[in-house]
PDB file of C-alpha atoms in Angstrom:
ATOM      1  CA  UNK A  50     103.351 116.619 119.198  1.00 33.00           C
ATOM      2  CA  UNK A  51     100.519 116.085 116.721  1.00 42.00           C
ATOM      3  CA  UNK A  52     100.166 114.873 113.209  1.00 44.00           C
ATOM      4  CA  UNK A  53     100.505 117.786 110.811  1.00 46.00           C
ATOM      5  CA  UNK A  54      97.291 119.140 109.419  1.00 51.00           C
ATOM      6  CA  UNK A  55      98.987 119.110 106.000  1.00 52.00           C
ATOM      7  CA  UNK A  56     100.517 115.604 106.147  1.00 74.00           C
ATOM      8  CA  UNK A  57     100.274 113.215 103.163  1.00 81.00           C
ATOM      9  CA  UNK A  58      97.790 110.972 104.958  1.00 83.00           C
ATOM     10  CA  UNK A  59      95.465 113.825 105.948  1.00 86.00           C
ATOM     11  CA  UNK A  60      95.738 115.490 102.518  1.00 87.00           C
ATOM     12  CA  UNK A  61      94.796 112.161 100.787  1.00 88.00           C
ATOM     13  CA  UNK A  62      91.809 111.703 103.058  1.00 90.00           C
ATOM     14  CA  UNK A  63      90.457 115.168 102.489  1.00 90.00           C
ATOM     15  CA  UNK A  64      91.015 114.942  98.681  1.00 91.00           C
ATOM     16  CA  UNK A  65      89.101 111.614  98.638  1.00 92.00           C
ATOM     17  CA  UNK A  66      86.318 113.263 100.508  1.00 93.00           C
ATOM     18  CA  UNK A  67      86.058 115.983  98.010  1.00 91.00           C
ATOM     19  CA  UNK A  68      86.299 113.711  95.059  1.00 92.00           C
ATOM     20  CA  UNK A  69      83.735 111.200  96.164  1.00 93.00           C
ATOM     21  CA  UNK A  70      81.277 113.591  97.900  1.00 93.00           C
ATOM     22  CA  UNK A  71      78.547 113.369  95.264  1.00 92.00           C
ATOM     23  CA  UNK A  72      78.673 109.527  95.278  1.00 92.00           C
ATOM     24  CA  UNK A  73      78.194 109.305  99.068  1.00 92.00           C
ATOM     25  CA  UNK A  74      74.876 108.612 100.713  1.00 93.00           C
ATOM     26  CA  UNK A  75      73.665 111.047 103.417  1.00 93.00           C
ATOM     27  CA  UNK A  76      74.994 108.813 106.203  1.00 93.00           C
ATOM     28  CA  UNK A  77      78.329 108.250 104.422  1.00 93.00           C
ATOM     29  CA  UNK A  78      78.625 112.015 104.013  1.00 93.00           C
ATOM     30  CA  UNK A  79      78.218 112.414 107.793  1.00 94.00           C
ATOM     31  CA  UNK A  80      81.084 109.993 108.258  1.00 94.00           C
ATOM     32  CA  UNK A  81      83.224 111.608 105.575  1.00 93.00           C
ATOM     33  CA  UNK A  82      82.642 115.032 107.008  1.00 92.00           C
ATOM     34  CA  UNK A  83      83.657 113.951 110.485  1.00 92.00           C
ATOM     35  CA  UNK A  84      86.759 112.141 109.125  1.00 92.00           C
ATOM     36  CA  UNK A  85      87.941 115.215 107.238  1.00 91.00           C
ATOM     37  CA  UNK A  86      87.416 117.647 110.161  1.00 89.00           C
ATOM     38  CA  UNK A  87      88.558 115.565 113.167  1.00 88.00           C
ATOM     39  CA  UNK A  88      92.061 115.869 114.557  1.00 83.00           C
ATOM     40  CA  UNK A  89      94.100 113.136 112.764  1.00 80.00           C
ATOM     41  CA  UNK A  90      95.577 111.737 116.059  1.00 75.00           C
ATOM     42  CA  UNK A  91      92.029 111.142 117.281  1.00 79.00           C
ATOM     43  CA  UNK A  92      91.230 109.044 114.167  1.00 84.00           C
ATOM     44  CA  UNK A  93      94.402 106.999 114.815  1.00 80.00           C
ATOM     45  CA  UNK A  94      93.151 105.672 118.123  1.00 78.00           C
ATOM     46  CA  UNK A  95      89.398 105.476 117.401  1.00 83.00           C
ATOM     47  CA  UNK A  96      87.383 102.331 116.668  1.00 83.00           C
ATOM     48  CA  UNK A  97      84.776 102.074 114.007  1.00 86.00           C
ATOM     49  CA  UNK A  98      82.092 101.998 116.649  1.00 86.00           C
ATOM     50  CA  UNK A  99      83.499 105.279 118.213  1.00 87.00           C
ATOM     51  CA  UNK A 100      83.619 106.947 114.822  1.00 91.00           C
ATOM     52  CA  UNK A 101      80.052 105.813 114.090  1.00 92.00           C
ATOM     53  CA  UNK A 102      78.869 107.358 117.416  1.00 91.00           C
ATOM     54  CA  UNK A 103      80.813 110.571 116.809  1.00 92.00           C
ATOM     55  CA  UNK A 104      79.313 110.923 113.307  1.00 93.00           C
ATOM     56  CA  UNK A 105      75.781 109.935 114.318  1.00 93.00           C
ATOM     57  CA  UNK A 106      75.899 106.790 112.199  1.00 93.00           C
ATOM     58  CA  UNK A 107      77.102 103.254 112.792  1.00 92.00           C
ATOM     59  CA  UNK A 108      80.257 101.168 112.614  1.00 88.00           C
ATOM     60  CA  UNK A 109      78.991  99.485 109.351  1.00 89.00           C
ATOM     61  CA  UNK A 110      78.474 102.949 107.808  1.00 93.00           C
ATOM     62  CA  UNK A 111      81.976 104.000 108.766  1.00 92.00           C
ATOM     63  CA  UNK A 112      83.427 100.962 107.009  1.00 89.00           C
ATOM     64  CA  UNK A 113      81.269 101.457 104.016  1.00 92.00           C
ATOM     65  CA  UNK A 114      82.156 105.164 103.704  1.00 94.00           C
ATOM     66  CA  UNK A 115      85.854 104.376 103.997  1.00 93.00           C
ATOM     67  CA  UNK A 116      85.637 101.868 101.158  1.00 91.00           C
ATOM     68  CA  UNK A 117      83.823 104.368  99.015  1.00 92.00           C
ATOM     69  CA  UNK A 118      86.772 106.815  99.788  1.00 94.00           C
ATOM     70  CA  UNK A 119      89.225 104.240  98.475  1.00 91.00           C
ATOM     71  CA  UNK A 120      90.441 102.628 101.793  1.00 89.00           C
ATOM     72  CA  UNK A 121      90.209  98.920 102.274  1.00 81.00           C
ATOM     73  CA  UNK A 122      88.989  99.680 105.835  1.00 82.00           C
ATOM     74  CA  UNK A 123      89.700 101.651 108.955  1.00 85.00           C
ATOM     75  CA  UNK A 124      93.112  99.998 109.549  1.00 81.00           C
ATOM     76  CA  UNK A 125      94.118 101.104 106.079  1.00 82.00           C
ATOM     77  CA  UNK A 126      93.339 104.766 106.915  1.00 87.00           C
ATOM     78  CA  UNK A 127      95.137 104.477 110.283  1.00 84.00           C
ATOM     79  CA  UNK A 128      98.157 103.054 108.532  1.00 78.00           C
ATOM     80  CA  UNK A 129      98.404 106.124 106.356  1.00 80.00           C
ATOM     81  CA  UNK A 130      97.929 108.500 109.185  1.00 81.00           C
ATOM     82  CA  UNK A 131     100.323 106.451 111.328  1.00 75.00           C
ATOM     83  CA  UNK A 132     103.099 106.573 108.786  1.00 70.00           C
ATOM     84  CA  UNK A 133     103.168 110.427 109.231  1.00 60.00           C
ATOM     85  CA  UNK A 134     102.803 110.075 112.958  1.00 56.00           C
ATOM     86  CA  UNK A 135     105.658 107.610 113.492  1.00 54.00           C
ATOM     87  CA  UNK A 136     108.010 109.538 111.169  1.00 51.00           C
ATOM     88  CA  UNK A 137     107.493 112.756 113.076  1.00 49.00           C
ATOM     89  CA  UNK A 138     107.030 111.687 116.678  1.00 53.00           C
ATOM     90  CA  UNK A 139     109.518 109.996 118.898  1.00 52.00           C
ATOM     91  CA  UNK A 140     108.533 106.562 120.232  1.00 53.00           C
ATOM     92  CA  UNK A 141     108.402 107.704 123.854  1.00 51.00           C
ATOM     93  CA  UNK A 142     106.032 110.568 122.842  1.00 56.00           C
ATOM     94  CA  UNK A 143     103.798 108.071 120.876  1.00 53.00           C
ATOM     95  CA  UNK A 144     103.701 105.916 123.941  1.00 54.00           C
ATOM     96  CA  UNK A 145     102.603 108.841 126.075  1.00 61.00           C
ATOM     97  CA  UNK A 146      99.847 109.697 123.653  1.00 62.00           C
ATOM     98  CA  UNK A 147      98.704 106.114 123.535  1.00 60.00           C
ATOM     99  CA  UNK A 148      98.470 105.968 127.289  1.00 64.00           C
ATOM    100  CA  UNK A 149      96.657 109.320 127.409  1.00 66.00           C
ATOM    101  CA  UNK A 150      94.123 108.019 124.830  1.00 62.00           C
ATOM    102  CA  UNK A 151      93.521 104.815 126.706  1.00 65.00           C
ATOM    103  CA  UNK A 152      93.301 106.185 130.190  1.00 66.00           C
ATOM    104  CA  UNK A 153      93.099 104.128 133.323  1.00 71.00           C
ATOM    105  CA  UNK A 154      89.573 102.782 133.034  1.00 77.00           C
ATOM    106  CA  UNK A 155      89.881  98.947 132.831  1.00 84.00           C
ATOM    107  CA  UNK A 156      86.703  98.670 130.817  1.00 81.00           C
ATOM    108  CA  UNK A 157      88.062 101.186 128.165  1.00 80.00           C
ATOM    109  CA  UNK A 158      91.422  99.441 128.021  1.00 83.00           C
ATOM    110  CA  UNK A 159      89.720  96.119 127.488  1.00 87.00           C
ATOM    111  CA  UNK A 160      87.509  97.546 124.808  1.00 85.00           C
ATOM    112  CA  UNK A 161      90.301  99.358 122.995  1.00 83.00           C
ATOM    113  CA  UNK A 162      92.419  96.290 122.682  1.00 88.00           C
ATOM    114  CA  UNK A 163      89.646  93.980 121.545  1.00 89.00           C
ATOM    115  CA  UNK A 164      88.368  96.682 119.112  1.00 85.00           C
ATOM    116  CA  UNK A 165      91.689  97.116 117.444  1.00 85.00           C
ATOM    117  CA  UNK A 166      92.321  93.365 117.358  1.00 91.00           C
ATOM    118  CA  UNK A 167      88.875  92.731 115.660  1.00 89.00           C
ATOM    119  CA  UNK A 168      89.534  95.510 113.142  1.00 84.00           C
ATOM    120  CA  UNK A 169      92.965  94.134 112.127  1.00 88.00           C
ATOM    121  CA  UNK A 170      91.695  90.562 111.885  1.00 92.00           C
ATOM    122  CA  UNK A 171      88.636  91.565 109.785  1.00 87.00           C
ATOM    123  CA  UNK A 172      90.822  93.756 107.680  1.00 84.00           C
ATOM    124  CA  UNK A 173      93.178  90.793 106.972  1.00 90.00           C
ATOM    125  CA  UNK A 174      90.262  88.576 106.157  1.00 90.00           C
ATOM    126  CA  UNK A 175      89.002  91.123 103.519  1.00 85.00           C
ATOM    127  CA  UNK A 176      92.340  91.700 101.964  1.00 84.00           C
ATOM    128  CA  UNK A 177      93.347  87.990 101.506  1.00 87.00           C
ATOM    129  CA  UNK A 178      91.508  86.382  98.642  1.00 86.00           C
ATOM    130  CA  UNK A 179      90.939  82.634  98.353  1.00 88.00           C
ATOM    131  CA  UNK A 180      93.374  82.346  95.495  1.00 93.00           C
ATOM    132  CA  UNK A 181      96.201  83.956  97.541  1.00 94.00           C
ATOM    133  CA  UNK A 182      95.645  81.427 100.349  1.00 95.00           C
ATOM    134  CA  UNK A 183      95.459  78.598  97.837  1.00 96.00           C
ATOM    135  CA  UNK A 184      98.787  79.650  96.171  1.00 96.00           C
ATOM    136  CA  UNK A 185     100.569  79.857  99.593  1.00 97.00           C
ATOM    137  CA  UNK A 186      99.281  76.450 100.670  1.00 97.00           C
ATOM    138  CA  UNK A 187     100.234  74.958  97.333  1.00 97.00           C
ATOM    139  CA  UNK A 188     103.839  76.243  97.710  1.00 97.00           C
ATOM    140  CA  UNK A 189     104.189  74.883 101.230  1.00 98.00           C
ATOM    141  CA  UNK A 190     102.528  71.593 100.500  1.00 97.00           C
ATOM    142  CA  UNK A 191     105.133  70.706  98.013  1.00 96.00           C
ATOM    143  CA  UNK A 192     108.164  71.872  99.937  1.00 97.00           C
ATOM    144  CA  UNK A 193     110.859  69.517 101.064  1.00 97.00           C
ATOM    145  CA  UNK A 194     111.691  71.862 103.990  1.00 98.00           C
ATOM    146  CA  UNK A 195     110.127  75.192 104.934  1.00 98.00           C
ATOM    147  CA  UNK A 196     112.264  78.066 106.288  1.00 98.00           C
ATOM    148  CA  UNK A 197     110.354  80.629 108.301  1.00 98.00           C
ATOM    149  CA  UNK A 198     111.975  84.039 108.540  1.00 98.00           C
ATOM    150  CA  UNK A 199     111.014  86.807 110.929  1.00 96.00           C
ATOM    151  CA  UNK A 200     112.979  89.273 112.898  1.00 96.00           C
ATOM    152  CA  UNK A 201     112.100  91.794 115.699  1.00 92.00           C
ATOM    153  CA  UNK A 202     108.308  91.984 116.108  1.00 91.00           C
ATOM    154  CA  UNK A 203     107.837  89.302 113.348  1.00 95.00           C
ATOM    155  CA  UNK A 204     109.935  86.726 115.199  1.00 96.00           C
ATOM    156  CA  UNK A 205     106.986  85.452 117.215  1.00 96.00           C
ATOM    157  CA  UNK A 206     104.931  84.556 114.114  1.00 97.00           C
ATOM    158  CA  UNK A 207     107.876  82.849 112.308  1.00 97.00           C
ATOM    159  CA  UNK A 208     108.821  80.834 115.314  1.00 98.00           C
ATOM    160  CA  UNK A 209     105.201  79.834 115.829  1.00 98.00           C
ATOM    161  CA  UNK A 210     104.888  78.647 112.243  1.00 98.00           C
ATOM    162  CA  UNK A 211     108.023  76.671 112.232  1.00 98.00           C
ATOM    163  CA  UNK A 212     107.101  74.919 115.425  1.00 98.00           C
ATOM    164  CA  UNK A 213     103.556  74.198 114.272  1.00 97.00           C
ATOM    165  CA  UNK A 214     104.782  72.883 110.895  1.00 98.00           C
ATOM    166  CA  UNK A 215     106.922  70.349 112.740  1.00 97.00           C
ATOM    167  CA  UNK A 216     103.992  69.242 114.724  1.00 97.00           C
ATOM    168  CA  UNK A 217     101.955  68.374 111.564  1.00 97.00           C
ATOM    169  CA  UNK A 218     104.924  66.429 110.139  1.00 96.00           C
ATOM    170  CA  UNK A 219     106.473  69.024 107.985  1.00 97.00           C
ATOM    171  CA  UNK A 220     110.207  69.676 108.023  1.00 97.00           C
ATOM    172  CA  UNK A 221     110.659  73.347 109.104  1.00 98.00           C
ATOM    173  CA  UNK A 222     113.027  75.602 110.874  1.00 97.00           C
ATOM    174  CA  UNK A 223     112.978  79.120 112.176  1.00 98.00           C
ATOM    175  CA  UNK A 224     115.536  81.651 110.739  1.00 97.00           C
ATOM    176  CA  UNK A 225     115.995  85.035 112.476  1.00 96.00           C
ATOM    177  CA  UNK A 226     119.542  86.059 111.679  1.00 96.00           C
ATOM    178  CA  UNK A 227     120.488  89.463 110.253  1.00 96.00           C
ATOM    179  CA  UNK A 228     123.620  90.863 108.611  1.00 96.00           C
ATOM    180  CA  UNK A 229     126.585  88.546 107.952  1.00 95.00           C
ATOM    181  CA  UNK A 230     125.108  85.900 110.236  1.00 96.00           C
ATOM    182  CA  UNK A 231     122.239  85.354 107.744  1.00 97.00           C
ATOM    183  CA  UNK A 232     124.680  83.997 105.111  1.00 97.00           C
ATOM    184  CA  UNK A 233     125.177  80.643 106.924  1.00 96.00           C
ATOM    185  CA  UNK A 234     121.358  80.126 106.966  1.00 96.00           C
ATOM    186  CA  UNK A 235     121.070  81.005 103.294  1.00 97.00           C
ATOM    187  CA  UNK A 236     123.436  78.126 102.431  1.00 96.00           C
ATOM    188  CA  UNK A 237     120.796  75.746 103.872  1.00 96.00           C
ATOM    189  CA  UNK A 238     118.076  76.701 101.458  1.00 97.00           C
ATOM    190  CA  UNK A 239     117.850  74.076  98.708  1.00 97.00           C
ATOM    191  CA  UNK A 240     116.004  73.466  95.502  1.00 98.00           C
ATOM    192  CA  UNK A 241     112.516  72.220  96.268  1.00 97.00           C
ATOM    193  CA  UNK A 242     112.395  74.103  99.691  1.00 98.00           C
ATOM    194  CA  UNK A 243     110.089  76.978 100.478  1.00 98.00           C
ATOM    195  CA  UNK A 244     110.632  80.276 102.463  1.00 98.00           C
ATOM    196  CA  UNK A 245     107.943  82.015 104.449  1.00 98.00           C
ATOM    197  CA  UNK A 246     109.012  85.658 105.040  1.00 98.00           C
ATOM    198  CA  UNK A 247     107.191  87.585 107.824  1.00 97.00           C
ATOM    199  CA  UNK A 248     107.858  91.223 107.274  1.00 94.00           C
ATOM    200  CA  UNK A 249     105.094  93.776 107.668  1.00 90.00           C
ATOM    201  CA  UNK A 250     106.443  97.012 106.281  1.00 85.00           C
ATOM    202  CA  UNK A 251     110.154  97.799 106.247  1.00 86.00           C
ATOM    203  CA  UNK A 252     112.019  96.696 103.180  1.00 89.00           C
ATOM    204  CA  UNK A 253     115.113  95.191 104.972  1.00 93.00           C
ATOM    205  CA  UNK A 254     118.180  94.356 102.879  1.00 94.00           C
ATOM    206  CA  UNK A 255     117.971  90.819 104.237  1.00 96.00           C
ATOM    207  CA  UNK A 256     114.628  90.285 102.660  1.00 96.00           C
ATOM    208  CA  UNK A 257     115.920  91.089  99.146  1.00 96.00           C
ATOM    209  CA  UNK A 258     118.962  88.799  99.621  1.00 97.00           C
ATOM    210  CA  UNK A 259     116.835  85.995 101.016  1.00 97.00           C
ATOM    211  CA  UNK A 260     114.353  86.246  98.136  1.00 97.00           C
ATOM    212  CA  UNK A 261     117.146  86.388  95.571  1.00 97.00           C
ATOM    213  CA  UNK A 262     118.823  83.358  97.119  1.00 97.00           C
ATOM    214  CA  UNK A 263     115.694  81.353  97.142  1.00 97.00           C
ATOM    215  CA  UNK A 264     115.022  82.104  93.534  1.00 96.00           C
ATOM    216  CA  UNK A 265     118.651  81.311  92.514  1.00 97.00           C
ATOM    217  CA  UNK A 266     118.557  77.794  94.046  1.00 98.00           C
ATOM    218  CA  UNK A 267     115.064  76.922  92.962  1.00 97.00           C
ATOM    219  CA  UNK A 268     113.203  77.444  96.177  1.00 98.00           C
ATOM    220  CA  UNK A 269     109.817  79.174  96.323  1.00 98.00           C
ATOM    221  CA  UNK A 270     108.840  82.047  98.584  1.00 98.00           C
ATOM    222  CA  UNK A 271     105.639  83.131 100.458  1.00 98.00           C
ATOM    223  CA  UNK A 272     105.597  86.650 101.676  1.00 97.00           C
ATOM    224  CA  UNK A 273     103.350  87.601 104.645  1.00 96.00           C
ATOM    225  CA  UNK A 274     103.276  91.324 104.762  1.00 94.00           C
ATOM    226  CA  UNK A 275     101.274  94.560 105.054  1.00 89.00           C
ATOM    227  CA  UNK A 276     103.039  97.100 102.857  1.00 86.00           C
ATOM    228  CA  UNK A 277     105.566  95.144 100.784  1.00 91.00           C
ATOM    229  CA  UNK A 278     103.321  93.260  98.353  1.00 90.00           C
ATOM    230  CA  UNK A 279     103.943  95.717  95.517  1.00 90.00           C
ATOM    231  CA  UNK A 280     107.607  95.803  96.034  1.00 92.00           C
ATOM    232  CA  UNK A 281     108.209  92.021  96.134  1.00 92.00           C
ATOM    233  CA  UNK A 282     105.025  90.718  94.489  1.00 87.00           C
ATOM    234  CA  UNK A 283     106.706  89.924  91.266  1.00 91.00           C
ATOM    235  CA  UNK A 284     109.629  88.121  92.929  1.00 94.00           C
ATOM    236  CA  UNK A 285     107.713  85.840  95.141  1.00 97.00           C
ATOM    237  CA  UNK A 286     105.206  82.933  94.570  1.00 96.00           C
ATOM    238  CA  UNK A 287     102.466  83.990  96.946  1.00 96.00           C
ATOM    239  CA  UNK A 288     101.535  87.019  99.071  1.00 96.00           C
ATOM    240  CA  UNK A 289      99.361  86.923 102.238  1.00 96.00           C
ATOM    241  CA  UNK A 290      98.255  90.096 103.782  1.00 93.00           C
ATOM    242  CA  UNK A 291      98.764  90.668 107.543  1.00 93.00           C
ATOM    243  CA  UNK A 292      97.907  94.277 108.517  1.00 88.00           C
ATOM    244  CA  UNK A 293     100.193  95.612 111.235  1.00 84.00           C
ATOM    245  CA  UNK A 294      99.080  97.818 114.117  1.00 83.00           C
ATOM    246  CA  UNK A 295      98.753 101.510 113.520  1.00 74.00           C
ATOM    247  CA  UNK A 296      98.690 102.352 117.141  1.00 76.00           C
ATOM    248  CA  UNK A 297     100.767  99.906 119.014  1.00 78.00           C
ATOM    249  CA  UNK A 298      97.799  98.900 121.173  1.00 83.00           C
ATOM    250  CA  UNK A 299      97.789  95.287 119.914  1.00 89.00           C
ATOM    251  CA  UNK A 300     100.768  93.000 119.209  1.00 91.00           C
ATOM    252  CA  UNK A 301     102.440  93.538 115.825  1.00 90.00           C
ATOM    253  CA  UNK A 302     102.393  89.787 115.142  1.00 94.00           C
ATOM    254  CA  UNK A 303      98.637  89.441 115.849  1.00 95.00           C
ATOM    255  CA  UNK A 304      97.364  89.203 112.232  1.00 95.00           C
ATOM    256  CA  UNK A 305     100.437  87.255 111.077  1.00 96.00           C
ATOM    257  CA  UNK A 306      99.721  84.537 113.658  1.00 97.00           C
ATOM    258  CA  UNK A 307      96.092  84.324 112.575  1.00 97.00           C
ATOM    259  CA  UNK A 308      96.939  84.109 108.828  1.00 97.00           C
ATOM    260  CA  UNK A 309      99.635  81.518 109.651  1.00 97.00           C
ATOM    261  CA  UNK A 310      97.079  79.439 111.550  1.00 97.00           C
ATOM    262  CA  UNK A 311      94.796  79.418 108.435  1.00 96.00           C
ATOM    263  CA  UNK A 312      97.731  78.110 106.344  1.00 97.00           C
ATOM    264  CA  UNK A 313      98.651  75.548 108.871  1.00 97.00           C
ATOM    265  CA  UNK A 314      95.097  74.209 109.093  1.00 97.00           C
ATOM    266  CA  UNK A 315      94.892  73.963 105.368  1.00 96.00           C
ATOM    267  CA  UNK A 316      98.128  72.002 105.283  1.00 97.00           C
ATOM    268  CA  UNK A 317      96.842  69.687 108.016  1.00 96.00           C
ATOM    269  CA  UNK A 318      93.716  68.827 106.043  1.00 95.00           C
ATOM    270  CA  UNK A 319      95.795  68.137 102.888  1.00 94.00           C
ATOM    271  CA  UNK A 320      97.733  65.337 104.609  1.00 93.00           C
ATOM    272  CA  UNK A 321      95.612  64.220 107.551  1.00 93.00           C
ATOM    273  CA  UNK A 322      97.454  60.947 107.928  1.00 95.00           C
ATOM    274  CA  UNK A 323     100.803  62.585 108.394  1.00 94.00           C
ATOM    275  CA  UNK A 324      99.505  65.124 110.796  1.00 95.00           C
ATOM    276  CA  UNK A 325      97.741  62.499 112.947  1.00 95.00           C
ATOM    277  CA  UNK A 326     100.765  60.225 112.954  1.00 96.00           C
ATOM    278  CA  UNK A 327     102.998  63.090 113.926  1.00 96.00           C
ATOM    279  CA  UNK A 328     100.688  64.171 116.710  1.00 95.00           C
ATOM    280  CA  UNK A 329     100.626  60.581 118.053  1.00 95.00           C
ATOM    281  CA  UNK A 330     104.417  60.484 118.083  1.00 95.00           C
ATOM    282  CA  UNK A 331     104.617  63.827 119.850  1.00 95.00           C
ATOM    283  CA  UNK A 332     102.192  62.667 122.495  1.00 94.00           C
ATOM    284  CA  UNK A 333     104.129  59.457 123.057  1.00 94.00           C
ATOM    285  CA  UNK A 334     107.426  61.405 123.354  1.00 93.00           C
ATOM    286  CA  UNK A 335     105.914  63.798 125.886  1.00 93.00           C
ATOM    287  CA  UNK A 336     104.633  60.867 127.930  1.00 92.00           C
ATOM    288  CA  UNK A 337     108.104  59.337 127.945  1.00 92.00           C
ATOM    289  CA  UNK A 338     109.620  62.600 129.101  1.00 91.00           C
ATOM    290  CA  UNK A 339     107.095  62.948 131.938  1.00 89.00           C
ATOM    291  CA  UNK A 340     107.615  59.382 132.989  1.00 87.00           C
ATOM    292  CA  UNK A 341     111.357  59.719 133.170  1.00 70.00           C
ATOM    293  CA  UNK A 342     111.209  62.621 135.628  1.00 71.00           C
ATOM    294  CA  UNK A 343     112.738  61.628 139.025  1.00 69.00           C
ATOM    295  CA  UNK A 344     110.220  61.369 141.807  1.00 66.00           C
ATOM    296  CA  UNK A 345     110.426  63.721 144.646  1.00 64.00           C
ATOM    297  CA  UNK A 346     111.378  62.048 147.986  1.00 57.00           C
TER     298      UNK A 346
END
């Protein structure tokens, strides 16, 4: 099954090409013409370098052309195309198409994974302004305890952040419950706490209840997302952008982990003494645990 030639993502791309055609340079027109005529599923799996080669330009020209067409970058285009793809195609069929695209050449597999990872990370870097990072760090620096929420593919990033926060001397815990089980965890959110929500795209009922609970008790919220900024932006204190994967070639949590690491490093520099002291204690405890192991006969 293929993406429909009249899907919303394809229609928007072709309309943007028509509307912006006169404003494009010759090389950007070559890119735009290729994008508008290529099979949508081939764009979904292509890297900027591959699109540059196919259009007789360069990866930099591809990125520039996409920005002139109104996209933040190639991952933004892929996300729109992918939404049509994932809603119309069963997961096992998408997996088969992904495998067919990648093939069995180890060099191609290596390149595809690193190309998409680089695109997503660069996209996250462009979409997260300094003031957004500053707001998020400010919220967490003042928090008495930080609750890191993430389920399914977002669990990895939420667990990573909670663990790393503890290692720099910040009180933190991971929360990953859903349904009725989440209510017990919501009771633990207090005034002066902060909540970091990792949720790329789907507006889960749990997210709304979690945000409302935090606001009700006087806790502050940082949202790390790809598509939910507009929906929740007015109800949270800071939004950080972590683009999700349009193809499934790279891990969903990849950009969330990188953005979380930027926040963690910023918090570390704000209170170096606490971080260093906690690191020293952690090392001492590890040494005690290693020393207490029984020796083999």
